[in-house]
mmCIF file of C-alpha atoms in Angstrom:
data_model
loop_
_atom_site.group_PDB
_atom_site.id
_atom_site.type_symbol
_atom_site.label_atom_id
_atom_site.label_comp_id
_atom_site.label_asym_id
_atom_site.label_seq_id
_atom_site.Cartn_x
_atom_site.Cartn_y
_atom_site.Cartn_z
ATOM 1 C CA MET A 1 23.923 -9.839 -23.120
ATOM 2 C CA ALA A 2 23.860 -6.082 -22.740
ATOM 3 C CA GLU A 3 26.865 -4.198 -21.418
ATOM 4 C CA TYR A 4 24.790 -2.552 -18.695
ATOM 5 C CA GLU A 5 23.180 -4.031 -15.613
ATOM 6 C CA PRO A 6 20.054 -2.447 -14.111
ATOM 7 C CA THR A 7 20.320 -1.906 -10.378
ATOM 8 C CA ALA A 8 16.703 -0.922 -9.756
ATOM 9 C CA THR A 9 13.369 -1.891 -11.326
ATOM 10 C CA LEU A 10 10.152 0.089 -11.640
ATOM 11 C CA ASP A 11 6.969 -1.765 -12.616
ATOM 12 C CA VAL A 12 4.393 0.517 -14.260
ATOM 13 C CA ARG A 13 2.583 -2.234 -16.163
ATOM 14 C CA GLY A 14 -1.105 -1.461 -16.563
ATOM 15 C CA GLN A 15 -0.587 2.303 -16.253
ATOM 16 C CA ASN A 16 -1.147 4.641 -19.176
ATOM 17 C CA CYS A 17 0.230 8.023 -20.182
ATOM 18 C CA PRO A 18 1.427 10.060 -18.415
ATOM 19 C CA MET A 19 2.006 7.744 -15.433
ATOM 20 C CA PRO A 20 4.985 5.736 -16.793
ATOM 21 C CA VAL A 21 6.948 8.978 -17.237
ATOM 22 C CA VAL A 22 5.719 10.488 -13.950
ATOM 23 C CA LYS A 23 6.635 7.363 -11.975
ATOM 24 C CA THR A 24 9.991 7.035 -13.780
ATOM 25 C CA LYS A 25 10.907 10.620 -12.870
ATOM 26 C CA GLN A 26 9.878 10.092 -9.244
ATOM 27 C CA ARG A 27 11.961 6.909 -8.975
ATOM 28 C CA ILE A 28 15.016 8.378 -10.773
ATOM 29 C CA ASP A 29 14.967 11.315 -8.326
ATOM 30 C CA GLU A 30 15.403 8.836 -5.443
ATOM 31 C CA LEU A 31 18.419 7.074 -6.964
ATOM 32 C CA ASP A 32 22.153 7.781 -6.848
ATOM 33 C CA ALA A 33 24.109 8.899 -9.914
ATOM 34 C CA GLY A 34 25.245 5.979 -12.069
ATOM 35 C CA VAL A 35 22.289 3.754 -11.237
ATOM 36 C CA ILE A 36 20.419 2.213 -14.171
ATOM 37 C CA LEU A 37 16.666 1.967 -13.683
ATOM 38 C CA GLU A 38 14.781 -0.751 -15.547
ATOM 39 C CA VAL A 39 11.203 0.354 -16.279
ATOM 40 C CA LEU A 40 8.593 -2.269 -17.218
ATOM 41 C CA ALA A 41 5.548 -0.855 -19.030
ATOM 42 C CA THR A 42 2.588 -2.108 -21.045
ATOM 43 C CA ASP A 43 1.684 1.264 -22.606
ATOM 44 C CA PRO A 44 3.054 1.330 -26.188
ATOM 45 C CA GLY A 45 3.233 5.126 -25.943
ATOM 46 C CA SER A 46 5.858 4.756 -23.237
ATOM 47 C CA MET A 47 8.452 4.074 -25.966
ATOM 48 C CA SER A 48 8.247 7.621 -27.316
ATOM 49 C CA ASP A 49 7.197 9.237 -24.016
ATOM 50 C CA ILE A 50 10.163 8.005 -21.978
ATOM 51 C CA ALA A 51 12.586 8.637 -24.854
ATOM 52 C CA GLY A 52 11.308 12.212 -25.196
ATOM 53 C CA TRP A 53 11.468 12.799 -21.452
ATOM 54 C CA ALA A 54 15.042 11.499 -21.244
ATOM 55 C CA ASP A 55 16.133 13.634 -24.227
ATOM 56 C CA THR A 56 14.843 16.809 -22.598
ATOM 57 C CA THR A 57 15.800 16.108 -18.969
ATOM 58 C CA ALA A 58 19.222 16.957 -17.571
ATOM 59 C CA GLY A 59 20.796 14.274 -15.431
ATOM 60 C CA VAL A 60 19.280 11.251 -17.165
ATOM 61 C CA GLU A 61 20.250 9.140 -20.158
ATOM 62 C CA LEU A 62 18.134 6.619 -22.035
ATOM 63 C CA VAL A 63 20.474 3.625 -22.325
ATOM 64 C CA ASP A 64 18.189 1.261 -24.227
ATOM 65 C CA GLN A 65 14.593 0.277 -24.987
ATOM 66 C CA GLU A 66 13.230 -3.163 -25.801
ATOM 67 C CA GLU A 67 9.852 -3.911 -27.310
ATOM 68 C CA GLY A 68 8.391 -7.297 -26.412
ATOM 69 C CA ASP A 69 5.028 -8.851 -27.218
ATOM 70 C CA ASP A 70 3.113 -7.166 -24.404
ATOM 71 C CA ILE A 71 5.835 -5.374 -22.472
ATOM 72 C CA PHE A 72 8.077 -2.419 -23.160
ATOM 73 C CA THR A 73 11.325 -2.263 -21.197
ATOM 74 C CA HIS A 74 13.277 0.958 -20.765
ATOM 75 C CA TYR A 75 16.733 1.391 -19.240
ATOM 76 C CA VAL A 76 17.407 4.850 -17.855
ATOM 77 C CA ARG A 77 20.699 5.882 -16.221
ATOM 78 C CA LYS A 78 20.868 8.683 -13.694
ATOM 79 C CA THR A 79 23.947 10.658 -14.725
ATOM 80 C CA GLU A 80 24.091 13.287 -11.964
ATOM 81 C CA GLN A 81 22.642 14.101 -8.567
#
């Protein structure tokens, strides 16, 4: 069991680049600091796209990524308002 618990979920399954990142940014902007957003995606490119976005965006932290058979799960924490 992970030591973090997502408090919100965003389902972008079936959407391709750049929509997983665009939708993740939109949803993160709506959340309070400290919230962990779980993002469910089917686009394999989302692994590098969301990681790159989080690395270059102030106020967010990529907590973890999991690669399943057909689904890629990302955990992004909003670190500041």
